[in-house]
Coordinates of C-alpha atoms and ligand atoms in Angstrom, one line a residue:
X1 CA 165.9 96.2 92.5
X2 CA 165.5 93.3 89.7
X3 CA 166.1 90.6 92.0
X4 CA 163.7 87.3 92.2
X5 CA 163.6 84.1 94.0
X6 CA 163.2 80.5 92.9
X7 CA 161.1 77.7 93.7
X8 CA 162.4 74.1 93.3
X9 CA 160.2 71.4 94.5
X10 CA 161.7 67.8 95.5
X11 CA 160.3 64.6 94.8
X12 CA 161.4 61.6 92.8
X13 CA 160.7 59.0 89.7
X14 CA 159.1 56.6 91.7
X15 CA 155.8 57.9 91.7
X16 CA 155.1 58.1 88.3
X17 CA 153.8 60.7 85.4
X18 CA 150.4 61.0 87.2
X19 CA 151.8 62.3 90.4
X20 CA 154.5 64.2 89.1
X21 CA 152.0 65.9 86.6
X22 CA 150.0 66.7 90.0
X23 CA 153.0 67.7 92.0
X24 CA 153.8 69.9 88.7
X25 CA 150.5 71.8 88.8
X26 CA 149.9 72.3 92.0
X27 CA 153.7 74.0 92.8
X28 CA 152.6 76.7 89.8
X29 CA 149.7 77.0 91.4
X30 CA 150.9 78.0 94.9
X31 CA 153.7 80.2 93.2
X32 CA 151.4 81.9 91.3
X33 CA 148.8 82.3 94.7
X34 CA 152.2 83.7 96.5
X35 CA 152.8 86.2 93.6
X36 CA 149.4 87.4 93.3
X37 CA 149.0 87.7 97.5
X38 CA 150.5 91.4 97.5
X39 CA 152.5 90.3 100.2
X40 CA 155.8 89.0 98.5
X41 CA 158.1 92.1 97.8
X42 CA 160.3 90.2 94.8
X43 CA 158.8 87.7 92.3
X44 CA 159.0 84.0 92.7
X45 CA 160.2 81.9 89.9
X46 CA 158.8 78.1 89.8
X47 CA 161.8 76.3 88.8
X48 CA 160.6 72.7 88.1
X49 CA 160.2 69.4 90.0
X50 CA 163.9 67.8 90.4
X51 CA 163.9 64.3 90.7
X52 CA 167.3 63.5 90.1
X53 CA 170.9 64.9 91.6
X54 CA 171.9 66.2 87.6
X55 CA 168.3 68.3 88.1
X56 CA 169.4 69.6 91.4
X57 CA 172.8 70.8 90.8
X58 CA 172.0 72.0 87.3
X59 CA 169.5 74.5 89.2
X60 CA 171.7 74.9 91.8
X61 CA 174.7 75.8 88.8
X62 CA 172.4 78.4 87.3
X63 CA 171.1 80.0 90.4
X64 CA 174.5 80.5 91.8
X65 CA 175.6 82.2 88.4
X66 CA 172.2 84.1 87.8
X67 CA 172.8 87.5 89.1
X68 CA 169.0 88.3 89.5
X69 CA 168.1 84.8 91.9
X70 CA 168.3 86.4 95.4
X71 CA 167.6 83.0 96.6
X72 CA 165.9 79.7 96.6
X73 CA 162.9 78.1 97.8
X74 CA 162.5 74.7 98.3
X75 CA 159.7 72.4 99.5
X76 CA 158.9 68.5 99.4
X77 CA 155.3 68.1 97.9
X78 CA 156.6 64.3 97.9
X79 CA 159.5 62.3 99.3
X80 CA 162.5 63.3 98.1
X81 CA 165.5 61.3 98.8
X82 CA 168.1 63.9 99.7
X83 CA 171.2 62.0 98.7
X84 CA 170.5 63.5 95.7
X85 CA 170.0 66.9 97.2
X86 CA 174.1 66.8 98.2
X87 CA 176.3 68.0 95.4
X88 CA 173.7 70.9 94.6
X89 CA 173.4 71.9 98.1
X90 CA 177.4 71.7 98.8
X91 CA 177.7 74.2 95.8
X92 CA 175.0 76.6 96.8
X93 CA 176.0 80.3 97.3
X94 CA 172.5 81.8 97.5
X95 CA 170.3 82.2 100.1
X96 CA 168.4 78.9 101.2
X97 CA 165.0 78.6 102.7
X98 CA 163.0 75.4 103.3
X99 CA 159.2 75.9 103.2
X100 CA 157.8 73.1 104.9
X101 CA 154.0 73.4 104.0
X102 CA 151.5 71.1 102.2
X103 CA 148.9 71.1 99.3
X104 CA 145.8 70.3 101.6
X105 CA 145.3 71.8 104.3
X106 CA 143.2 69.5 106.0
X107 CA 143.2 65.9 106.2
X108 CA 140.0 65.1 104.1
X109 CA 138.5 62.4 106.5
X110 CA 135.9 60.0 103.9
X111 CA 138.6 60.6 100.7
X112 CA 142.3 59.7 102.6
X113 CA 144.0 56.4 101.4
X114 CA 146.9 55.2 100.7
X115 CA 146.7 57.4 97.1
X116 CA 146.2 60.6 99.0
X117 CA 149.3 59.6 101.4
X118 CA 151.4 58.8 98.8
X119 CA 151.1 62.4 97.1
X120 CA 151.0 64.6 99.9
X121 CA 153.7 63.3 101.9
X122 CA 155.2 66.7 102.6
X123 CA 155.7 66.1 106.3
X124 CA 157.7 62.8 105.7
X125 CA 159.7 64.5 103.0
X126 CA 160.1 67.6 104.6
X127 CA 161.8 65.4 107.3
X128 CA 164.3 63.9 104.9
X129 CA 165.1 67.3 103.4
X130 CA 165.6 68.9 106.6
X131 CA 168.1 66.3 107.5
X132 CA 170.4 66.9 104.8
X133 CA 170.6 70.3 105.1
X134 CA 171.3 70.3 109.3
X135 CA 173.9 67.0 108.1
X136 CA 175.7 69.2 105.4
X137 CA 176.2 72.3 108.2
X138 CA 174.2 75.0 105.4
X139 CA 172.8 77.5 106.7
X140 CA 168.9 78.0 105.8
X141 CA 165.8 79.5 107.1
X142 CA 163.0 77.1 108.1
X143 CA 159.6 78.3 107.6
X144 CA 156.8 76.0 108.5
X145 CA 153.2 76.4 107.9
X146 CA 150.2 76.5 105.6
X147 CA 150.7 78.7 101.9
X148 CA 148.1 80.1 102.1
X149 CA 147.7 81.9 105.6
X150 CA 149.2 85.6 105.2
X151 CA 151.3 84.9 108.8
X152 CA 153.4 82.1 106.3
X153 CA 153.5 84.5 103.2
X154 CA 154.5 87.0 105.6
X155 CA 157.1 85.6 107.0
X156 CA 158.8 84.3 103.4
X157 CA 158.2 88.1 102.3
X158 CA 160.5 88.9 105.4
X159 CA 163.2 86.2 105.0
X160 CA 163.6 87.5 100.7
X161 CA 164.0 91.2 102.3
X162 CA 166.8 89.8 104.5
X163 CA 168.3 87.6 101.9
X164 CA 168.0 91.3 99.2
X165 CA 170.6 92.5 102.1
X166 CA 172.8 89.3 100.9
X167 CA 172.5 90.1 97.4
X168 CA 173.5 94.3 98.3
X169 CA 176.1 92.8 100.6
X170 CA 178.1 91.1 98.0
X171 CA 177.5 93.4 95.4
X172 CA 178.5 96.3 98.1
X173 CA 181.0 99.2 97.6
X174 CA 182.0 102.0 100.2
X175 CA 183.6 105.6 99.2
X176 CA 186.1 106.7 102.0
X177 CA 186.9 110.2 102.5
X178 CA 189.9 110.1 104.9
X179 CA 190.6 107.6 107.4
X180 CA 189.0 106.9 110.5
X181 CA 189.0 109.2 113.2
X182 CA 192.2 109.4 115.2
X183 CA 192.6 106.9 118.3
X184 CA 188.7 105.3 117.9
X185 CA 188.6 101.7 118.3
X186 CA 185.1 100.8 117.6
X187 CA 185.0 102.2 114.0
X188 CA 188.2 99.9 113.2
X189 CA 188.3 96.8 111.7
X190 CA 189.6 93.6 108.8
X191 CA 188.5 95.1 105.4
X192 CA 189.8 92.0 103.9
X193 CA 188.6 89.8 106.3
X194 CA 185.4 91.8 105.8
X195 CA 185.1 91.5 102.4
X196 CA 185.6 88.1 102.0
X197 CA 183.1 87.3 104.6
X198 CA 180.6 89.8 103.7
X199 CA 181.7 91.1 100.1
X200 CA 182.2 94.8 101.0
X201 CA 185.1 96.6 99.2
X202 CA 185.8 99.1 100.7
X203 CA 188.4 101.7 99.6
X204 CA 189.6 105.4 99.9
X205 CA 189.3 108.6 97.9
X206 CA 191.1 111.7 98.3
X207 CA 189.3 114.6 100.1
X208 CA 191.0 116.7 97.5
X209 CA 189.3 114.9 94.3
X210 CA 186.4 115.3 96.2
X211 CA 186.6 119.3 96.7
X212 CA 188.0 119.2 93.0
X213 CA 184.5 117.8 92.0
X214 CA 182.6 120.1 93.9
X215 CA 184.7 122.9 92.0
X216 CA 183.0 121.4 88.9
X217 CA 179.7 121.5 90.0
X218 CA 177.4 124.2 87.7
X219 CA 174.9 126.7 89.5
X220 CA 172.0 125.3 87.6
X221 CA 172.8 121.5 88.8
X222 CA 172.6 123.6 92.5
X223 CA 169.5 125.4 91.5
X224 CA 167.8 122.2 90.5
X225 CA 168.9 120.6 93.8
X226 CA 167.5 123.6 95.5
X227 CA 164.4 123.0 94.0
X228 CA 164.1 119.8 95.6
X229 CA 165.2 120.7 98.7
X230 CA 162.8 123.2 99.2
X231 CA 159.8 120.7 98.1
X232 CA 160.8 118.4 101.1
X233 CA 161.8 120.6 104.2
X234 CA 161.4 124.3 105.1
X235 CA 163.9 126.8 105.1
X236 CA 164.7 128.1 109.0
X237 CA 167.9 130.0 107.8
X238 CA 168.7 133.1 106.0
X239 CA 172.0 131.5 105.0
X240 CA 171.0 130.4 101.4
X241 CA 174.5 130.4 100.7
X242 CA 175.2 127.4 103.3
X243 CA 172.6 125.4 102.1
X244 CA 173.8 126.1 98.1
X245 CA 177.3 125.0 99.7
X246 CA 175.4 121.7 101.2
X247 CA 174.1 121.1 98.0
X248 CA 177.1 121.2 95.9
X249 CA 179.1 119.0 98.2
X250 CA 176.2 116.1 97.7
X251 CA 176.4 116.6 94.3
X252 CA 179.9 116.1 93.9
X253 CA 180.0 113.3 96.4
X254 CA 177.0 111.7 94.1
X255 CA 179.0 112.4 91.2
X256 CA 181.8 110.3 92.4
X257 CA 180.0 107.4 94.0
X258 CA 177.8 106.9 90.8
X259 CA 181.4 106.5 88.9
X260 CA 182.4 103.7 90.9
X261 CA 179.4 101.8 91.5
X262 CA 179.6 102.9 95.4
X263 CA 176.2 103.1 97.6
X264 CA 177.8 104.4 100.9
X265 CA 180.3 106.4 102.0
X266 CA 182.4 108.0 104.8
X267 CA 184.2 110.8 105.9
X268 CA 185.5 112.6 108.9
X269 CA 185.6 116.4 110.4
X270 CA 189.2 115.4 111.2
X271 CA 189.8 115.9 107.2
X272 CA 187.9 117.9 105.2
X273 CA 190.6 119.8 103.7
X274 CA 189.4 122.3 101.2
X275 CA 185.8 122.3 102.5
X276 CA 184.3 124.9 104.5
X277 CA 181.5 122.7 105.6
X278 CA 181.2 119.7 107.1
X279 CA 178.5 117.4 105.0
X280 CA 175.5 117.8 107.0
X281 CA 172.1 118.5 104.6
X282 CA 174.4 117.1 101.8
X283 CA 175.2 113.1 103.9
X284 CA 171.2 113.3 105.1
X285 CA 169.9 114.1 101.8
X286 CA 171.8 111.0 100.0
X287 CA 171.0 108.9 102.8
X288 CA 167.4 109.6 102.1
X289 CA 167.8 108.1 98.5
X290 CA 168.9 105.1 100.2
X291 CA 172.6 105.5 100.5
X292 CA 174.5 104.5 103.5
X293 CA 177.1 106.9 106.0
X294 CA 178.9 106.3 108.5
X295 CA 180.4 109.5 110.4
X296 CA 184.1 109.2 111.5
X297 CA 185.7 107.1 108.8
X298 CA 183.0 104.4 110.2
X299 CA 183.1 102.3 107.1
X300 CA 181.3 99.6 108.5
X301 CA 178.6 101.6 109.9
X302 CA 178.2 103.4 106.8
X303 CA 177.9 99.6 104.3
X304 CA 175.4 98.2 107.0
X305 CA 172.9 101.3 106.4
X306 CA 173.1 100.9 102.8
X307 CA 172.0 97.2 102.8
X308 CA 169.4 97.8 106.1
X309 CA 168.0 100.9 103.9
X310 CA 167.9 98.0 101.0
X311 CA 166.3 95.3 103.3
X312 CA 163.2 98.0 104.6
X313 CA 160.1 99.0 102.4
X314 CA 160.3 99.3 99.1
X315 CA 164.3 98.7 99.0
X316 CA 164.4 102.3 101.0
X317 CA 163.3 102.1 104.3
X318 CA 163.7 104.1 107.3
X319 CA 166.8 102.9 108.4
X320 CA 169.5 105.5 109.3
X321 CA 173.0 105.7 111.1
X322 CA 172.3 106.7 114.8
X323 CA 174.8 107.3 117.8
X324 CA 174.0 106.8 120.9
X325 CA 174.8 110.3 123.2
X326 CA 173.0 111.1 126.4
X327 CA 170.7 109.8 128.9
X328 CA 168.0 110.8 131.1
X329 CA 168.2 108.9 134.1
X330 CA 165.1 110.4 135.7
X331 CA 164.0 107.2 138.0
X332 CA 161.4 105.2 136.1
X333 CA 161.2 107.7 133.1
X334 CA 164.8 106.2 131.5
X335 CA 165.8 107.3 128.1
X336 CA 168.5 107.6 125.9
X337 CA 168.9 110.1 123.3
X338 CA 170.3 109.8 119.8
X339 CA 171.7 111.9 117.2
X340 CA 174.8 112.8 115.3
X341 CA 176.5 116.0 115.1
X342 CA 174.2 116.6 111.6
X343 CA 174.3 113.6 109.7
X344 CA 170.7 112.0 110.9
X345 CA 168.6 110.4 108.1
X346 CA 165.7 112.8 107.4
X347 CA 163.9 108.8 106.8
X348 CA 163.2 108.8 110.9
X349 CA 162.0 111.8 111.1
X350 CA 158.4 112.7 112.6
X351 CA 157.1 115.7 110.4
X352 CA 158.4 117.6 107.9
X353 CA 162.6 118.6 108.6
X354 CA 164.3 121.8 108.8
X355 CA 167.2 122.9 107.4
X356 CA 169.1 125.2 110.0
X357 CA 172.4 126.5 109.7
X358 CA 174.4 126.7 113.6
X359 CA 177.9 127.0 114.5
X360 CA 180.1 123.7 114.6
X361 CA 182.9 123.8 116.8
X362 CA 184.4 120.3 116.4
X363 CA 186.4 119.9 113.3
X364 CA 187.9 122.4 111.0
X365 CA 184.6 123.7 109.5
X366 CA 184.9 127.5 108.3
X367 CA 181.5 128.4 108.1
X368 CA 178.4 127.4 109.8
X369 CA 177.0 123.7 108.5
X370 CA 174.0 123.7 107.1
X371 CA 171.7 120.8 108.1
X372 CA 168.3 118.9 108.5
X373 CA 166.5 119.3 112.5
X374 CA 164.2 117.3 113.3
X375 CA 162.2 114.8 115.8
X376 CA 162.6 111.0 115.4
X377 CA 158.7 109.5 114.7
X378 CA 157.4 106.7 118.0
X379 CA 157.4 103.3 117.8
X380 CA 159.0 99.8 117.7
X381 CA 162.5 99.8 116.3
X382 CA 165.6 97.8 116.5
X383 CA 169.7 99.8 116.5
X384 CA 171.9 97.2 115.2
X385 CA 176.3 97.4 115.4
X386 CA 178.6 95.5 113.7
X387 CA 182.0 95.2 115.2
X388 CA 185.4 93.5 114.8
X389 CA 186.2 91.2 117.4
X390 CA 189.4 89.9 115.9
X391 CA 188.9 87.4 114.2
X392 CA 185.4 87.4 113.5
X393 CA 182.3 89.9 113.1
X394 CA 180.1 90.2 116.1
X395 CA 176.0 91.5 114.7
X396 CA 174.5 93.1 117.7
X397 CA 170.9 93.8 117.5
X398 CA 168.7 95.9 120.4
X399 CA 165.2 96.2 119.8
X400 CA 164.5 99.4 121.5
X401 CA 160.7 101.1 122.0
X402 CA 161.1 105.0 120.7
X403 CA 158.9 108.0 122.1
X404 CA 158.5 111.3 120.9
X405 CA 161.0 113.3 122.5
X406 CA 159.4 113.8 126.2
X407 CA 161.2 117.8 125.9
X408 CA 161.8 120.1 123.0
X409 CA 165.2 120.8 123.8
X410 CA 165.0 124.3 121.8
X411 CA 168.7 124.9 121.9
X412 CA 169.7 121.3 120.4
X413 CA 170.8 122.1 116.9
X414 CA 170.9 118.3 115.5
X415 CA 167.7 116.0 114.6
X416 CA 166.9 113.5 117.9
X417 CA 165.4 110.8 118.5
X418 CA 164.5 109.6 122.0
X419 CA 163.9 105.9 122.9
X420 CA 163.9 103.3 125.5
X421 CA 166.2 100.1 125.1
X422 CA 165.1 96.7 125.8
X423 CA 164.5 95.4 128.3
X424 CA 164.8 98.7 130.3
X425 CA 167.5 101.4 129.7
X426 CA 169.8 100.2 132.3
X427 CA 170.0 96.2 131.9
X428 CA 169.8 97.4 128.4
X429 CA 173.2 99.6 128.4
X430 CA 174.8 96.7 130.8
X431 CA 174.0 94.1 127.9
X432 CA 175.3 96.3 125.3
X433 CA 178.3 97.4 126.8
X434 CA 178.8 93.7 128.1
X435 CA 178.7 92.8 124.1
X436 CA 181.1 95.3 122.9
X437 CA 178.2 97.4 121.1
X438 CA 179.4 100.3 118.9
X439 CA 178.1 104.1 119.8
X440 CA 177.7 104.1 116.1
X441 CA 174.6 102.4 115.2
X442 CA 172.1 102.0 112.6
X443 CA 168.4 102.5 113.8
X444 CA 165.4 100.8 111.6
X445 CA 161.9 100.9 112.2
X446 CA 161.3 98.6 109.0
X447 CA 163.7 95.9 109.1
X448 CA 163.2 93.4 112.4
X449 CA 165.6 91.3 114.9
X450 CA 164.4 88.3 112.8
X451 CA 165.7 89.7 109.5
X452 CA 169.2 90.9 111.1
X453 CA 169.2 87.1 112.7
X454 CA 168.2 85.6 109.0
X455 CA 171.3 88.2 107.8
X456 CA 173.6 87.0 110.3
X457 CA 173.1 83.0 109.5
X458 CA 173.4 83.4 105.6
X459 CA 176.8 85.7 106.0
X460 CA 177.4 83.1 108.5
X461 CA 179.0 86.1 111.3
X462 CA 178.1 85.8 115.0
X463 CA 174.6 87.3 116.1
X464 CA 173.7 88.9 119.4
X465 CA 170.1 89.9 120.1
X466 CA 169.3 92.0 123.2
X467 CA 165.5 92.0 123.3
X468 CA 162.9 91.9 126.2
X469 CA 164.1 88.6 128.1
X470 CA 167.5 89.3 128.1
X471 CA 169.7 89.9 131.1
X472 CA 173.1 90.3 131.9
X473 CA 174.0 86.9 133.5
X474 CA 172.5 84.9 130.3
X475 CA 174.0 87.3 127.6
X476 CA 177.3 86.8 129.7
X477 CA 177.3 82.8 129.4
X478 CA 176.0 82.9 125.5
X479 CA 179.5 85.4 124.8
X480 CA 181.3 82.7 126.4
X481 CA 180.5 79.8 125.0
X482 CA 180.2 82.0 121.4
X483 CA 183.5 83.1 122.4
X484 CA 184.8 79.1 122.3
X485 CA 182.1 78.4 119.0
X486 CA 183.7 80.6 117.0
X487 CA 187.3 80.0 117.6
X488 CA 186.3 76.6 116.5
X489 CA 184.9 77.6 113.6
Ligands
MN1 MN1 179.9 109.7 115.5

C-alpha cells in the first residue's frame, strides 16, 4: 500500500535562526534514524518546523487532501504555543499521534544551562501541546518515550498499522451477494450510519450477474488457478470437477469486485440461485489475498476482515472471519471451538491445508462444496465484533490464548481452530454475551487489542476490551455508564 506518515515539529520564532536551524536538523535526523530502524512498516515524511498558525493549517490543508498521508506525527523539540496549533487541529481528518520524546537522552550534568534548557524543552512543550489537543476533544494517540529505544519505534510502527486500517476504512467497499440471512439480528445493522461513521459503502449485486460471470469464465483462466491451487494445498478429493467449480466461482467473484474497486464481500447459502456450490475453496482462497467475507450477508463482518487483514504484517496478515460454535466444557480443560461451515481463512492455518470435498446439507447446494481443512496454528490472538447498537457502533475485542486442537475430530469436515477466551472460557462467554458480542467474529494473531483500541478512538465508535482482568461486575458498570456517554455524544 503507498501510504506514508508525516512529521511536523512545533516550536516558535522566538528562539531564533540558531535554534531553529538546530531544531531543523536534529527532527531529519530522528526521521531518518526511524526510517532506517526496520521497524516502521510505512515511510515517514519530515514535514518542517511550524512556527506560525498559517504553517500549521497549511500542513494540516495538504495532509487532509493528500491521499497517500495516513497520518501525522507531531512532537515539540521546543515550546510551542498551541494557540496556534487550533485552526489546523480543528480541520484535521487524518490520524493524529503526539510523540512526546526528546533529542538528549540524558541530562548532560557539567554542559546543562540555561542554553541547553531553552532548546530541549520538549517536556514543557509537550505539556502545552498535549493541552490543546485534550481542550479541542481530538482524538490522538500519545506515545511517550525515548526515539531511539525499539519499545518507542515499536509502538509508533503499531499505532501507523492501526491508523492504515483508517485509511482502508474510508476508502472501503463491500460486494453483497443477497441479503442477510433471514431472521439474524446480529449480522444487521445502519449502512448509512455506517458509512458516514466509518466510510464503508456498502451495496448489493445480483446473484444472477454473479453466476452470469462465472458463465464467462475460460478453462485456461481455471487451469491457471488450478495451478496455483495445487502449489499451496494438497488435493484429498477425487472430485476435480468440484474444485474446478470452486475455482471458477472465485474468479468470477474476483472479476466483479476488481470492477468496482470492492475488497470484501458477502453472500449467503440462503441465495445462491444458479450455483451448485456454495463458495467454500473459492471465499478462502480470496480471503488469503487479503480480501474480507463475511458468511450470511454479514457485511460488517466481512469490511472489518478486509481492513484487520490490511492492519497485520505486511498489509496481509492472518486475520480471518471466525464463528464461534461449540464448547468443551471438560472441568478445568475449557475450550471453545471455531470454524465456519467452509469459509475459514487458510491464513490461520497450522500446516499446509486440504482441499476436501463433503456433503453440505444446509442451503440449496447441488453438489458437494469443495473446501480448505485444516488446524488453526497456537498462540496469542485477539476475535474482535462489531455490532449495531442503535444508534452507535459497539468494537468488542477478546484476546483469547489458542491451542492446537487437543482432538483430531476426524469426521469434522471444516478447518478449526480451538482456543481459550480471556480471562477463562466461562467469565469470558459471560462478558461477551453481557456486551452483545456477535458469533461472527474476526480472529487475528497479528493485529493487537491496542491497535483495535487505537482503531476505535480515531473512528471515534465505542470500544470494549475483554482481556485478562476483566470480570463481569466491572464490564457491567463500564456498559452503563458507556450506555449514558454515548447518548450524550
Ligand atoms: Mn456464520
Amino acid at each position: 500500500m503507498n501510504k506514508n506518515f508525516w512529521l511536523l515539529v512545533g516550536s516558535q520564532t522566538l528562539y531564533g535562526d540558531d535554534v531553529l536551524r538546530t531544531v531543523d536538523e536534529r527532527a531529519a535526523e530522528m526521521v531518518e534514524y526511524l526510517n532506517n530502524s526496520g521497524i516502521l512498516p510505512y515511510g515517514l515524511i519530515y514535514k518542517g518546523t511550524a512556527k506560525s498558525n498559517e504553517e500549521i493549517s497549511s500542513v494540516v490543508r495538504e495532509a487532509n487532501y493528500d491521499r497517500e498521508c495516513a497520518g501525522i506525527i507531531t512532537w515539540c523539540h521546543t515550546f510551542s504555543p498551541s494557540k496556534m496549533w487550533i485552526n489546523g487541529l480543528a480541520s484535521l481528518q487524518k490520524p493524529y499521534c503526539h510523540l512526546a520524546t526528546q533529542y538528549n537522552r540524558e541530562i548532560p550534568n557539567s554542559e546543562i544551562d540555561m542554553d541547553f534548557m531553552n532548546l530541549n524543552q520538549a517536556a514543557h512543550g509537550d505539556r502545552e501541546h498535549g493541552f490543546i489537543a485534550a481542550r479541542l476533544r481530538i482524538p490522538r494517540k500519545v506515545i511517550a518515550g525515548y526515539w531511539k529505544d525499539e519499545n518507542v519505534i515499536s509502538r509508533l510502527a503499531s499505532w501507523m498499522r492501526a491508523a492504515i486500517g483508517v485509511a482502508v476504512s474510508k476508502e472501503l467497499k463491500v460486494m453483497r451477494f443477497g441479503d442477510n440471512m433471514r431472521e439474524v439480528a446480529v449480522t444487521e445493522g445502519d449502512k448509512v450510519e455506517t458509512q458516514a461513521k466509518l466510510g464503508w459503502q456498502v451495496n448489493t449485486w445480483a446473484v444472477g450477474d454473479l453466476v452470469k460471470e462465472m458463465g464467462e469464465v475460460t478453462d485456461s483462466e481455471i487451469d491457471a488457478l488450478m495451478a496455483e491451487y495445487s502449489s499451496k494445498y494438497d488435493f484429498a478429493t477425487e472430485n476435480v470437477e468440484a474444485i474446478r467449480y470452486q475455482a471458477r466461482e472465485e474468479i468470477a467473484i474476483e472479476k466483479m469486485m476488481c470492477r468496482e474497486g470492492c475488497l470484501a464481500f458477502s453472500n449467503t447459502f440462503q441465495d445462491l440461485y444458479g450455483m451448485e456450490q456454495l463458495p467454500g475453496l473459492a471465499s478462502q482462497h480470496l480471503m488469503s489475498k487479503g480480501y474480507g467475507y463475511g458468511g450470511e450477508g454479514d457485511w460488517k463482518v466481512a469490511a472489518m476482515t478486509a481492513i484487520m487483514k490490511a492492519m497485520g504484517e505486511n498489509g496481509n496478515g492472518a486475520s480471518a472471519f471466525m464463528e464461534d460454535y461449540t464448547y468443551h466444557l471438560e472441568s478445568g480443560n475449557e475450550y471453545s471451538l471455531g470454524a465456519h461451515m467452509l469459509e475459514v481463512c487458510p491464513s490461520l492455518s497450522a500446516g499446509r491445508p486440504r482441499i476436501e470435498t463433503h456433503h453440505l446439507g444446509i442451503g440449496m447446494n447441488e453438489k458437494d462444496p469443495a473446501r480448505l481443512v485444516f488446524e488453526g496454528k497456537a498462540g496469542k490472538a485477539i476475535v474482535v465484533s462489531l455490532v449495531d447498537m442503535g444508534g452507535r457502533l459497539r468494537l468488542i475485542c477478546q484476546d483469547i490464548e489458542c491451542v492446537k486442537p487437543i482432538m483430531d475430530m476426524p469426521n469434522l469436515p471444516v478447518a478449526r481452530v480451538m482456543w481459550r477466551p480471556m480471562p477463562d472460557l466461562l467469565t469470558g462467554v459471560e462478558c461477551w454475551i453481557t456486551a452483545g458480542g456477535a458469533h461472527h467474529t474476526v480472529l487475528s494473531y497479528d493485529v493487537s487489542a491496542e491497535q483495535m483500541r487505537d482503531f476505535a478512538n480515531m473512528m471515534q465508535i465505542e470500544f470494549v476490551h475483554i482481556g485478562k482482568d476483566t470480570t463481569v461486575e466491572s464490564l457491567e458498570e463500564k456498559l452503563m455508564i458507556a450506555d449514558l456517554v454515548w447518548k450524550l455524544k
